[in-house]
Coordinates of C-alpha atoms in Angstrom, one line a residue:
Chain A
X15 CA 96.3 164.9 0.5
X16 CA 97.3 167.3 3.2
X17 CA 94.2 166.4 5.1
X18 CA 95.1 162.8 4.8
X19 CA 98.6 163.3 6.1
X20 CA 97.3 165.3 9.0
X21 CA 94.8 162.6 9.9
X22 CA 97.4 160.0 9.6
X23 CA 99.7 162.0 11.8
X24 CA 97.0 162.5 14.3
X25 CA 96.2 158.8 14.4
X26 CA 99.9 158.1 14.9
X27 CA 100.2 160.5 17.7
X28 CA 97.1 159.0 19.2
X29 CA 98.6 155.6 19.0
X30 CA 101.8 156.8 20.7
X31 CA 99.8 158.5 23.4
X32 CA 98.0 155.2 24.0
X33 CA 101.2 153.4 23.9
X34 CA 102.7 155.9 26.3
X35 CA 99.9 155.0 28.8
X36 CA 100.8 151.4 28.5
X37 CA 104.5 151.9 29.0
X38 CA 105.9 149.8 31.8
X39 CA 106.6 151.6 35.0
X40 CA 109.9 150.6 36.6
X41 CA 108.1 148.1 38.9
X42 CA 106.7 146.4 35.8
X43 CA 110.2 145.1 35.1
X44 CA 112.9 145.9 32.6
X45 CA 112.7 144.9 29.0
X46 CA 115.5 142.6 28.1
X47 CA 114.9 141.9 24.5
X48 CA 117.9 144.1 23.3
X49 CA 120.2 141.5 25.0
X50 CA 121.1 138.7 22.7
X51 CA 119.7 135.3 23.6
X52 CA 121.8 132.7 22.0
X53 CA 122.5 129.8 24.5
X54 CA 125.3 127.4 23.9
X55 CA 124.4 123.8 24.5
X56 CA 126.7 122.2 27.0
X57 CA 127.9 118.7 26.1
X58 CA 128.3 116.6 29.2
X59 CA 131.1 114.1 29.0
X60 CA 129.8 110.9 30.7
X61 CA 132.8 109.0 32.0
X62 CA 133.2 105.2 31.3
X63 CA 131.0 102.9 33.4
X64 CA 128.6 105.7 34.4
X65 CA 124.9 105.4 33.8
X66 CA 123.0 108.0 31.9
X67 CA 122.2 111.2 33.6
X68 CA 118.5 112.1 34.1
X69 CA 118.2 115.5 32.6
X70 CA 114.7 116.9 32.5
X71 CA 113.5 117.8 28.9
X72 CA 112.6 121.3 30.1
X73 CA 116.0 122.0 31.5
X74 CA 118.8 121.2 29.0
X75 CA 122.3 122.2 30.0
X76 CA 123.7 125.4 28.5
X77 CA 126.9 127.2 29.2
X78 CA 124.9 130.3 30.2
X79 CA 122.6 128.3 32.5
X80 CA 125.5 126.5 34.2
X81 CA 127.3 129.8 34.7
X82 CA 124.2 131.4 36.2
X83 CA 123.6 128.4 38.4
X84 CA 127.2 128.5 39.7
X85 CA 126.7 132.2 40.6
X86 CA 123.4 131.5 42.4
X87 CA 125.0 128.6 44.2
X88 CA 127.7 130.7 45.7
X89 CA 125.7 134.0 46.1
X90 CA 124.5 134.8 49.6
X91 CA 121.8 136.9 47.9
X92 CA 119.6 133.8 48.3
X93 CA 119.6 134.2 52.1
X94 CA 117.7 136.6 54.3
X95 CA 120.7 138.7 55.5
X96 CA 123.1 137.9 52.7
X97 CA 125.4 135.8 54.9
X98 CA 124.7 132.3 53.7
X99 CA 125.0 130.7 50.3
X100 CA 124.5 127.1 49.2
X101 CA 128.3 127.1 49.0
X102 CA 128.6 127.9 52.7
X103 CA 127.3 124.5 53.5
X104 CA 128.5 122.8 50.3
X105 CA 132.1 123.9 49.7
X106 CA 134.3 122.2 47.2
X107 CA 137.2 121.7 49.5
X108 CA 135.0 119.5 51.7
X109 CA 133.6 117.5 48.8
X110 CA 130.7 120.0 48.7
X111 CA 130.0 119.7 52.4
X112 CA 131.1 122.1 55.2
X113 CA 133.0 119.5 57.2
X114 CA 130.7 120.2 60.2
X115 CA 128.5 117.8 62.1
X116 CA 125.6 120.3 61.8
X117 CA 125.7 123.3 59.5
X118 CA 125.1 126.9 60.7
X119 CA 122.5 128.8 58.7
X120 CA 121.4 132.4 58.9
X121 CA 122.1 133.8 62.4
X122 CA 124.2 130.7 63.2
X123 CA 121.2 128.6 63.8
X124 CA 121.9 124.8 63.6
X125 CA 119.7 122.3 61.8
X126 CA 119.5 118.7 62.9
X127 CA 121.3 117.0 60.0
X128 CA 124.7 117.1 58.5
X129 CA 125.3 118.7 55.1
X130 CA 125.5 116.2 52.2
X131 CA 128.1 116.0 49.5
X132 CA 127.0 117.1 46.1
X133 CA 128.9 114.8 43.8
X134 CA 127.7 112.9 40.7
X135 CA 124.2 113.9 42.1
X136 CA 122.8 114.3 38.6
X137 CA 123.0 110.5 38.1
X138 CA 120.9 109.8 41.1
X139 CA 117.2 108.8 40.6
X140 CA 115.9 107.7 44.0
X141 CA 115.5 111.0 45.8
X142 CA 117.5 113.8 47.3
X143 CA 118.3 114.5 51.0
X144 CA 119.0 112.0 53.7
X145 CA 115.4 110.8 53.6
X146 CA 114.9 111.2 49.8
X147 CA 112.1 113.6 50.1
X148 CA 112.9 115.7 47.1
X149 CA 112.5 113.9 43.8
X150 CA 115.3 115.7 41.8
X151 CA 117.8 118.5 42.0
X152 CA 115.4 121.2 40.8
X153 CA 113.0 120.4 43.6
X154 CA 115.8 120.0 46.1
X155 CA 117.1 123.6 45.4
X156 CA 113.7 125.1 46.4
X157 CA 114.1 123.9 50.0
X158 CA 117.2 125.6 51.6
X159 CA 116.1 129.2 50.8
X160 CA 113.0 129.0 52.9
X161 CA 114.4 126.7 55.6
X162 CA 114.5 128.8 58.8
X163 CA 117.8 127.2 59.9
X164 CA 119.4 127.5 56.5
X165 CA 118.8 130.6 54.4
X166 CA 115.7 131.8 56.2
X167 CA 114.5 133.8 53.2
X168 CA 111.3 134.0 51.2
X169 CA 111.4 133.1 47.5
X170 CA 109.2 136.0 46.8
X171 CA 111.9 138.3 48.2
X172 CA 114.7 136.5 46.4
X173 CA 112.8 137.0 43.1
X174 CA 112.6 140.7 43.8
X175 CA 116.3 140.9 44.6
X176 CA 117.2 139.1 41.5
X177 CA 114.9 141.1 39.3
X178 CA 116.4 144.3 40.6
X179 CA 119.9 143.1 40.0
X180 CA 121.2 144.3 36.6
X181 CA 123.8 141.6 36.2
X182 CA 121.4 138.8 37.1
X183 CA 118.8 140.3 34.7
X184 CA 121.3 139.9 31.9
X185 CA 122.3 136.4 32.9
X186 CA 118.7 135.1 33.2
X187 CA 118.0 136.6 29.8
X188 CA 121.1 134.9 28.3
X189 CA 120.4 131.5 30.0
X190 CA 116.6 131.3 29.5
X191 CA 115.6 133.9 27.0
X192 CA 113.2 135.8 29.2
X193 CA 112.0 139.0 27.7
X194 CA 111.4 141.0 30.9
X195 CA 113.1 141.0 34.3
X196 CA 109.7 140.1 35.9
X197 CA 110.0 136.7 34.4
X198 CA 112.9 135.8 36.8
X199 CA 111.3 133.2 39.0
X200 CA 112.3 130.6 41.6
X201 CA 111.6 128.0 38.9
X202 CA 114.3 129.4 36.7
X203 CA 116.7 130.0 39.5
X204 CA 116.5 126.4 40.7
X205 CA 116.8 125.1 37.2
X206 CA 120.0 127.1 36.8
X207 CA 121.4 125.7 40.1
X208 CA 120.4 122.2 39.0
X209 CA 122.3 122.7 35.8
X210 CA 125.4 123.7 37.6
X211 CA 125.0 120.7 40.0
X212 CA 124.7 118.3 37.1
X213 CA 128.2 119.3 36.0
X214 CA 129.7 118.3 39.3
X215 CA 131.0 115.0 38.0
X216 CA 133.8 113.1 39.6
X217 CA 135.5 110.2 37.9
X218 CA 139.2 110.5 38.5
X219 CA 140.1 108.7 41.7
X220 CA 142.7 106.0 41.8
X221 CA 139.8 103.5 42.0
X222 CA 138.4 104.9 38.8
X223 CA 141.8 104.6 37.1
X224 CA 141.9 100.9 38.2
X225 CA 138.4 99.9 37.5
X226 CA 137.0 102.1 34.8
X227 CA 140.0 103.6 33.0
X228 CA 141.7 100.2 33.1
X229 CA 145.1 101.6 34.0
X230 CA 147.6 98.9 33.1
X231 CA 149.9 99.7 36.0
X232 CA 150.0 96.4 38.0
X233 CA 151.2 98.4 41.1
X234 CA 148.5 101.1 40.9
X235 CA 146.9 99.5 44.0
X236 CA 149.0 98.4 46.9
X237 CA 148.3 95.0 48.4
X238 CA 146.7 96.7 51.3
X239 CA 144.3 98.6 49.0
X240 CA 143.6 95.5 47.0
X241 CA 142.7 93.6 50.2
X242 CA 140.5 96.5 51.2
X243 CA 138.7 96.4 47.9
X244 CA 138.0 92.7 48.4
X245 CA 136.5 93.3 51.8
X246 CA 134.4 96.1 50.4
X247 CA 133.0 94.0 47.6
X248 CA 133.0 90.6 49.5
X249 CA 135.3 89.5 46.7
X250 CA 137.2 86.8 48.5
X251 CA 136.7 83.8 46.1
X252 CA 135.9 81.6 49.0
X253 CA 139.2 81.8 50.9
X254 CA 138.3 80.2 54.2
X255 CA 137.8 82.7 57.0
X256 CA 138.4 85.6 54.6
X257 CA 136.9 88.9 55.9
X258 CA 133.9 90.3 54.2
X259 CA 132.6 93.9 54.7
X260 CA 129.4 93.8 52.7
X261 CA 129.9 97.5 52.0
X262 CA 129.0 97.3 48.3
X263 CA 125.5 96.1 49.1
X264 CA 124.6 99.7 50.0
X265 CA 127.5 101.7 48.5
X266 CA 127.9 100.3 44.9
X267 CA 125.9 101.5 42.0
X268 CA 128.9 101.1 39.8
X269 CA 131.1 104.3 39.8
X270 CA 128.5 106.2 41.8
X271 CA 129.4 104.2 45.0
X272 CA 125.9 104.6 46.3
X273 CA 123.2 101.9 45.8
X274 CA 120.7 104.6 46.7
X275 CA 119.2 102.3 49.3
X276 CA 117.5 103.8 52.4
X277 CA 118.5 101.7 55.3
X278 CA 119.1 101.6 59.0
X279 CA 122.9 101.0 59.3
X280 CA 122.6 100.4 63.0
X281 CA 124.3 103.5 64.3
X282 CA 121.5 104.5 66.8
X283 CA 120.6 102.4 69.8
X284 CA 116.8 102.4 70.3
X285 CA 114.5 100.5 72.6
X286 CA 112.0 100.1 69.7
X287 CA 111.5 101.3 66.2
X288 CA 109.3 104.1 67.5
X289 CA 112.2 105.7 69.4
X290 CA 114.5 107.1 66.8
X291 CA 115.3 110.8 67.6
X292 CA 115.3 111.4 63.8
X293 CA 112.9 109.0 62.1
X294 CA 114.5 109.6 58.7
X295 CA 112.5 107.9 55.9
X296 CA 109.8 106.8 58.4
X297 CA 108.8 110.5 59.0
X298 CA 108.0 110.6 55.3
X299 CA 106.2 107.3 54.7
X300 CA 104.7 106.9 58.2
X301 CA 105.8 103.3 58.3
X302 CA 107.3 102.2 61.6
X303 CA 109.7 99.9 59.8
X304 CA 111.1 102.9 57.9
X305 CA 112.1 104.7 61.0
X306 CA 115.8 105.3 61.4
X307 CA 116.4 104.6 57.7
X308 CA 118.6 107.1 55.8
X309 CA 120.1 107.2 52.3
X310 CA 123.3 105.3 52.0
X311 CA 125.3 108.1 50.4
X312 CA 128.1 107.9 47.9
X313 CA 131.5 107.1 49.4
X314 CA 133.3 108.9 46.6
X315 CA 135.7 111.4 48.1
X316 CA 134.6 110.2 51.5
X317 CA 138.0 111.0 53.0
X318 CA 137.3 114.7 52.3
X319 CA 133.8 115.0 53.8
X320 CA 134.2 114.2 57.5
X321 CA 132.3 114.1 59.9
X322 CA 130.1 111.2 58.9
X323 CA 126.5 110.1 59.0
X324 CA 123.2 112.1 58.9
X325 CA 124.1 113.8 62.2
X326 CA 127.8 113.9 61.8
X327 CA 128.4 111.7 64.8
X328 CA 131.6 110.1 63.6
X329 CA 134.7 112.3 63.2
X330 CA 136.9 109.8 61.3
X331 CA 136.7 106.9 58.9
X332 CA 138.4 104.8 61.5
X333 CA 135.4 105.3 63.8
X334 CA 133.1 104.4 60.9
X335 CA 134.9 101.2 60.2
X336 CA 134.9 100.4 63.9
X337 CA 131.2 100.8 63.9
X338 CA 130.6 98.5 60.9
X339 CA 133.1 95.9 62.3
X340 CA 131.1 95.7 65.5
X341 CA 127.8 95.5 63.7
X342 CA 126.4 98.4 65.7
X343 CA 123.0 98.3 67.4
X344 CA 120.4 95.7 66.3
X345 CA 116.9 96.9 65.5
X346 CA 114.2 95.1 63.7
X347 CA 114.8 96.9 60.4
X348 CA 118.5 96.4 60.1
X349 CA 119.6 94.2 57.2
X350 CA 121.6 91.9 59.5
X351 CA 122.8 89.9 56.5
X352 CA 125.2 92.9 55.9
X353 CA 125.2 94.9 59.1
X354 CA 126.5 92.4 61.6
X355 CA 129.6 91.7 63.7
X356 CA 132.2 91.4 60.9
X357 CA 135.1 90.5 63.1
X358 CA 137.5 92.5 61.1
X359 CA 141.1 92.2 62.2
X360 CA 143.3 95.3 62.7
X361 CA 144.8 94.6 59.3
X362 CA 141.4 94.2 57.7
X363 CA 140.4 97.6 59.1
X364 CA 143.5 99.2 57.8
X365 CA 142.9 97.6 54.4
X366 CA 139.4 98.9 54.2
X367 CA 140.6 102.4 55.2
X368 CA 143.3 102.3 52.5
X369 CA 140.6 101.3 50.0
X370 CA 138.3 104.1 51.0
X371 CA 141.2 106.5 50.5
X372 CA 141.5 105.3 46.8
X373 CA 138.1 106.9 46.3
X374 CA 139.5 110.4 46.6
X375 CA 139.4 112.5 43.5
X376 CA 141.2 115.8 44.1
X377 CA 140.9 116.9 40.5
X378 CA 137.2 117.1 41.2
X379 CA 137.4 119.3 44.3
X380 CA 140.1 121.5 42.7
X381 CA 138.3 121.9 39.3
X382 CA 138.3 125.6 38.5
X383 CA 134.9 125.4 36.9
X384 CA 133.4 124.4 40.3
X385 CA 134.9 127.1 42.5
X386 CA 133.3 130.2 43.9
X387 CA 133.2 132.8 41.0
X388 CA 133.0 135.7 43.5
X389 CA 136.4 134.9 45.0
Chain B
X28 CA 108.1 94.8 23.5
X29 CA 110.3 95.6 20.5
X30 CA 109.1 92.4 18.8
X31 CA 105.6 93.2 19.6
X32 CA 106.0 96.7 18.1
X33 CA 107.6 95.2 15.0
X34 CA 104.7 92.8 14.7
X35 CA 102.2 95.6 15.0
X36 CA 104.1 97.8 12.5
X37 CA 104.1 95.0 10.0
X38 CA 100.5 94.5 10.7
X39 CA 99.6 98.1 10.2
X40 CA 101.6 98.3 7.0
X41 CA 99.9 95.2 5.6
X42 CA 96.6 96.6 6.7
X43 CA 97.2 99.9 5.0
X44 CA 98.2 98.3 1.7
X45 CA 95.3 96.0 1.4
X46 CA 91.7 95.8 2.5
X47 CA 90.8 98.9 4.5
X48 CA 88.8 96.8 6.9
X49 CA 91.9 94.6 7.7
X50 CA 93.4 95.6 11.0
X51 CA 95.5 93.5 13.4
X52 CA 92.9 92.6 16.1
X53 CA 94.4 93.2 19.5
X54 CA 93.5 92.6 23.1
X55 CA 94.9 93.5 26.5
X56 CA 96.8 91.3 28.9
X57 CA 96.9 92.3 32.6
X58 CA 99.7 90.5 34.3
X59 CA 99.2 90.5 38.1
X60 CA 101.6 89.2 40.6
X61 CA 101.4 88.5 44.4
X62 CA 104.1 87.3 46.7
X63 CA 103.3 84.7 49.3
X64 CA 105.2 82.6 51.9
X65 CA 103.9 79.1 52.0
X66 CA 100.7 80.3 50.5
X67 CA 100.1 83.1 53.0
X68 CA 100.4 86.7 51.8
X69 CA 104.0 87.8 52.2
X70 CA 104.1 90.7 54.7
X71 CA 107.5 92.2 55.3
X72 CA 108.8 92.1 58.9
X73 CA 106.3 89.5 59.9
X74 CA 107.5 86.2 61.3
X75 CA 106.8 83.0 59.4
X76 CA 107.6 79.4 60.3
X77 CA 110.5 77.8 58.3
X78 CA 110.2 74.1 57.5
X79 CA 112.6 73.2 60.3
X80 CA 110.2 74.9 62.8
X81 CA 112.3 78.1 63.3
X82 CA 111.0 81.5 62.7
X83 CA 112.0 83.5 59.7
X84 CA 111.3 87.1 58.6
X85 CA 111.9 89.0 55.4
X86 CA 112.5 92.6 54.7
X87 CA 113.3 92.7 51.0
X88 CA 112.0 90.6 48.1
X89 CA 112.3 91.8 44.6
X90 CA 113.5 90.5 41.2
X91 CA 113.6 91.1 37.5
X92 CA 111.4 89.3 35.1
X93 CA 112.3 89.4 31.4
X94 CA 111.3 88.2 28.0
X95 CA 107.7 87.8 29.1
X96 CA 106.2 86.0 26.2
X97 CA 102.9 84.4 25.4
X98 CA 103.5 81.1 23.6
X99 CA 101.5 80.9 20.5
X100 CA 99.4 77.9 19.6
X101 CA 98.7 76.7 16.0
X102 CA 98.7 79.8 13.7
X103 CA 99.3 82.2 16.5
X104 CA 102.9 83.3 16.7
X105 CA 104.6 83.9 20.1
X106 CA 104.0 87.4 21.4
X107 CA 106.6 89.1 23.6
X108 CA 104.8 91.3 26.1
X109 CA 107.9 92.9 27.6
X110 CA 111.6 92.7 27.6
X111 CA 112.3 93.5 31.2
X112 CA 110.1 94.4 34.2
X113 CA 110.9 94.7 37.9
X114 CA 108.8 93.0 40.6
X115 CA 109.1 94.4 44.1
X116 CA 107.3 93.3 47.2
X117 CA 109.6 94.9 49.7
X118 CA 107.2 97.7 50.6
X119 CA 104.4 95.4 51.6
X120 CA 104.4 95.8 55.3
X121 CA 100.6 95.3 55.8
X122 CA 98.3 92.5 54.9
X123 CA 96.3 94.8 52.6
X124 CA 99.5 95.8 50.7
X125 CA 100.5 92.1 50.5
X126 CA 97.1 91.1 49.1
X127 CA 97.3 93.8 46.4
X128 CA 99.1 92.4 43.3
X129 CA 101.7 94.3 41.4
X130 CA 100.2 94.8 38.0
X131 CA 101.5 95.3 34.5
X132 CA 99.2 96.2 31.7
X133 CA 100.1 95.2 28.2
X134 CA 97.8 96.6 25.6
X135 CA 97.6 95.8 21.9
X136 CA 98.6 92.1 22.2
X137 CA 97.6 90.3 19.0
X138 CA 94.5 88.2 19.4
X139 CA 94.7 84.4 19.1
X140 CA 95.1 81.2 21.0
X141 CA 98.1 80.9 23.2
X142 CA 99.2 77.8 25.2
X143 CA 100.9 79.6 28.1
X144 CA 103.3 82.1 29.3
X145 CA 107.1 82.0 29.5
X146 CA 109.4 84.4 31.2
X147 CA 112.9 84.6 32.7
X148 CA 113.8 85.4 36.3
X149 CA 116.7 87.7 35.9
X150 CA 118.2 90.0 33.2
X151 CA 118.9 88.6 29.7
X152 CA 122.6 88.3 29.0
X153 CA 122.4 90.9 26.2
X154 CA 121.4 93.6 28.7
X155 CA 123.3 92.3 31.7
X156 CA 126.1 94.8 31.8
X157 CA 126.9 98.3 32.7
X158 CA 125.6 99.6 29.4
X159 CA 122.1 99.0 30.7
X160 CA 122.7 102.1 32.8
X161 CA 122.4 104.1 29.6
X162 CA 118.9 103.0 28.8
X163 CA 116.0 105.5 29.0
X164 CA 115.3 106.9 32.4
X165 CA 112.1 104.9 32.7
X166 CA 113.6 101.6 31.7
X167 CA 113.5 99.2 34.7
X168 CA 117.3 98.5 34.3
X169 CA 118.1 102.2 34.5
X170 CA 115.7 102.8 37.3
X171 CA 117.2 100.1 39.4
X172 CA 120.8 100.4 38.2
X173 CA 122.2 101.8 41.4
X174 CA 120.3 99.4 43.6
X175 CA 120.8 96.3 41.6
X176 CA 124.0 96.5 39.5
X177 CA 126.8 94.6 41.2
X178 CA 129.9 96.2 39.7
X179 CA 132.3 93.6 41.0
X180 CA 130.6 91.0 38.8
X181 CA 129.5 93.4 36.1
X182 CA 126.1 91.8 36.5
X183 CA 122.7 92.8 37.8
X184 CA 121.5 91.2 40.9
X185 CA 118.5 89.1 39.6
X186 CA 116.7 88.5 42.9
X187 CA 117.1 90.1 46.3
X188 CA 115.8 88.2 49.3
X189 CA 116.9 89.6 52.6
X190 CA 115.8 88.6 56.1
X191 CA 116.6 87.1 59.4
X192 CA 116.4 83.5 60.8
X193 CA 115.8 82.8 64.5
X194 CA 119.0 81.0 65.1
X195 CA 118.8 80.8 68.9
X196 CA 115.2 79.6 68.6
X197 CA 113.9 81.8 71.3
X198 CA 110.9 82.9 69.2
X199 CA 112.0 86.4 68.6
X200 CA 114.6 88.2 66.6
X201 CA 117.8 89.9 67.9
X202 CA 121.3 90.7 67.0
X203 CA 122.6 87.1 67.6
X204 CA 120.2 85.6 65.0
X205 CA 121.3 84.8 61.5
X206 CA 120.7 87.5 59.0
X207 CA 120.8 86.5 55.3
X208 CA 121.1 88.4 52.1
X209 CA 120.5 86.3 49.0
X210 CA 121.5 88.2 45.9
X211 CA 121.9 85.8 43.0
X212 CA 122.8 87.3 39.7
X213 CA 125.1 86.1 36.9
X214 CA 124.4 85.1 33.3
X215 CA 124.5 81.4 34.1
X216 CA 121.8 81.9 36.7
X217 CA 119.2 83.3 34.4
X218 CA 116.2 81.0 34.9
X219 CA 113.4 80.3 32.5
X220 CA 109.9 79.6 33.8
X221 CA 107.1 78.2 31.7
X222 CA 103.5 78.0 32.7
X223 CA 101.2 76.2 30.3
X224 CA 97.5 77.2 30.3
X225 CA 95.0 78.0 27.6
X226 CA 94.9 81.7 26.9
X227 CA 92.4 83.0 24.3
X228 CA 92.6 86.6 23.4
X229 CA 89.5 87.9 21.7
X230 CA 89.5 91.3 20.0
X231 CA 89.1 94.2 22.4
X232 CA 89.1 91.8 25.4
X233 CA 91.2 91.8 28.5
X234 CA 92.9 88.7 29.9
X235 CA 93.9 88.6 33.5
X236 CA 97.0 86.5 34.1
X237 CA 97.5 86.1 37.9
X238 CA 100.9 84.9 39.0
X239 CA 101.9 84.0 42.5
X240 CA 105.5 84.0 43.7
X241 CA 106.0 81.8 46.8
X242 CA 109.2 82.9 48.5
X243 CA 109.4 79.7 50.7
X244 CA 109.5 77.5 47.6
X245 CA 112.7 79.2 46.5
X246 CA 114.3 77.8 49.6
X247 CA 113.1 74.2 49.2
X248 CA 114.3 71.5 46.8
X249 CA 112.9 68.0 46.7
X250 CA 111.2 68.6 50.0
X251 CA 114.5 69.7 51.7
X252 CA 114.8 73.3 52.9
X253 CA 118.0 75.2 52.7
X254 CA 119.8 75.2 56.1
X255 CA 119.5 78.9 57.1
X256 CA 121.3 78.2 60.4
X257 CA 124.5 77.6 58.5
X258 CA 126.3 80.9 58.1
X259 CA 127.8 79.6 54.9
X260 CA 124.3 79.9 53.4
X261 CA 123.6 83.4 54.6
X262 CA 125.0 85.3 51.6
X263 CA 125.2 84.9 47.9
X264 CA 127.8 87.3 46.6
X265 CA 131.1 85.6 46.2
X266 CA 132.2 83.6 43.2
X267 CA 132.4 80.5 45.5
X268 CA 128.7 81.0 46.2
X269 CA 127.7 79.9 42.7
X270 CA 126.3 76.6 43.8
X271 CA 124.0 78.3 46.3
X272 CA 123.1 80.8 43.7
X273 CA 122.1 78.1 41.2
X274 CA 120.2 76.3 43.9
X275 CA 118.1 79.3 44.7
X276 CA 117.5 80.2 41.1
X277 CA 116.7 76.6 40.1
X278 CA 113.7 76.6 42.3
X279 CA 111.7 79.3 40.5
X280 CA 109.7 77.0 38.3
X281 CA 108.0 75.7 41.4
X282 CA 108.0 79.0 43.2
X283 CA 106.0 80.7 40.5
X284 CA 102.4 79.5 39.8
X285 CA 99.3 80.7 38.1
X286 CA 96.1 81.1 40.0

């Protein structure tokens, strides 16, 4: 019996010895299994009139995932010198833009395009960026980190920084159930960011109250705003000589206010289709007739996200309206059925502007759940 | 599609109750569609001659087809191939692209003798509302919700035909020419098209159904072409444009043919 106990003990010690050899060194990551993994599903409230949101099956929304995503979104840890976060170029006050024509990245370097609003982006299905090159939010979030004029960092290094960060280790565990800090990857980080972005839903402008919440107040819209709406939607019921703006042909999509069309809206004067300084969609597809085409973005909260267009060339909405009224610069790929000299009167322009201002939803930009958690 | 599934389900149930050898025999139908202008492959951004002798050019041509159904003959019941599909020729900017048909493959179509195909141009009334935006991500009406749902009318745009007409007749296009944007779409504009032809589906076989959509023919009624020089005819988007909308939609029976 004694012999047996001794042998058993010996075997046990041997086992431990072996186990000891296998023990992870600090660089092998930190075991996280003692932290509870119990994610809470997040129920998205889809407002009336909205289409369904395209949520990938492998990235369901959870409170823990959204919270992690919000932190990553606002944390300059994703940039090379810890100076730039996603939020630097996509701040809530500016409708998740930075209100600059071109956005300074690490070291103050400027890119060639203006920051885009992130608003109801989870509902979009025809590509991210001005040229639609990223298929969805997860793929989009990979880009800025390694972009030399944005965050100028390597994802390999970001992964190391996050793995060495005790708070993030816990948060990745709670959001995704990883068992070891080494399982923190760019894939999970971008999934978390995408979860946060999918919660950025805006549905509470005056326009929403009129059209989708069916507010019974007959005076909710002024006459000026109503006339602007009619110009925007070409809704003139045949009144002779009534102004039409054709705006909704590219900026409708129901409450999303983007038709997700990639078009040349005639802002750039070129001798030929080959001459666009930024070829936009054409650089992607290689088709000459796609040159100068950019995404027609959502006009929701547009009053808050000046300056305008992919290069931020227009400072004010008045300038934008002036552009559309004139019809801009003809090129062979402009849809001249919509983009043409509209002959808008001074009153029409005022009305259109008044309507665009009804698209402002301040409850969205002030929503506490969307603000920088480090402030 | 739903009907077809039901049919199959019933078929399978029946088969499993009875004789083990009894299975609903099925075949494949490949629906192929090309777009042309006056019989020529429709290449976007390429100039064509309009019946009045002026040049015309297109940059968008797409439409919904719905309730695509094979019409049964004799004992063969009708078979619905699909509830809604989206046909889009707007990216055909080369001849090779224009000559390549858009194809839909319908597998497991009950065998039998059919006398033709019937389909609607447009979106059926039951689906023609904002709720269609809640369909599955890969449903054509969800996929094209943002581009084709016209919220002011609470209707999908059934057909988009966009282009430019050489108004000044100088043989090239410029900013003073007449752009047009024809976007019909309203329940009353849903148009049924029927093409009668013998279709025999044998078990395990594949039947190729080749359709051709001639864009010019949408603009011609009884030999008269729509006057594209008239700015009144340049857009279909106001309630007052209903007559023009019905004119354009009413020409689809002749615009669609089987080859």
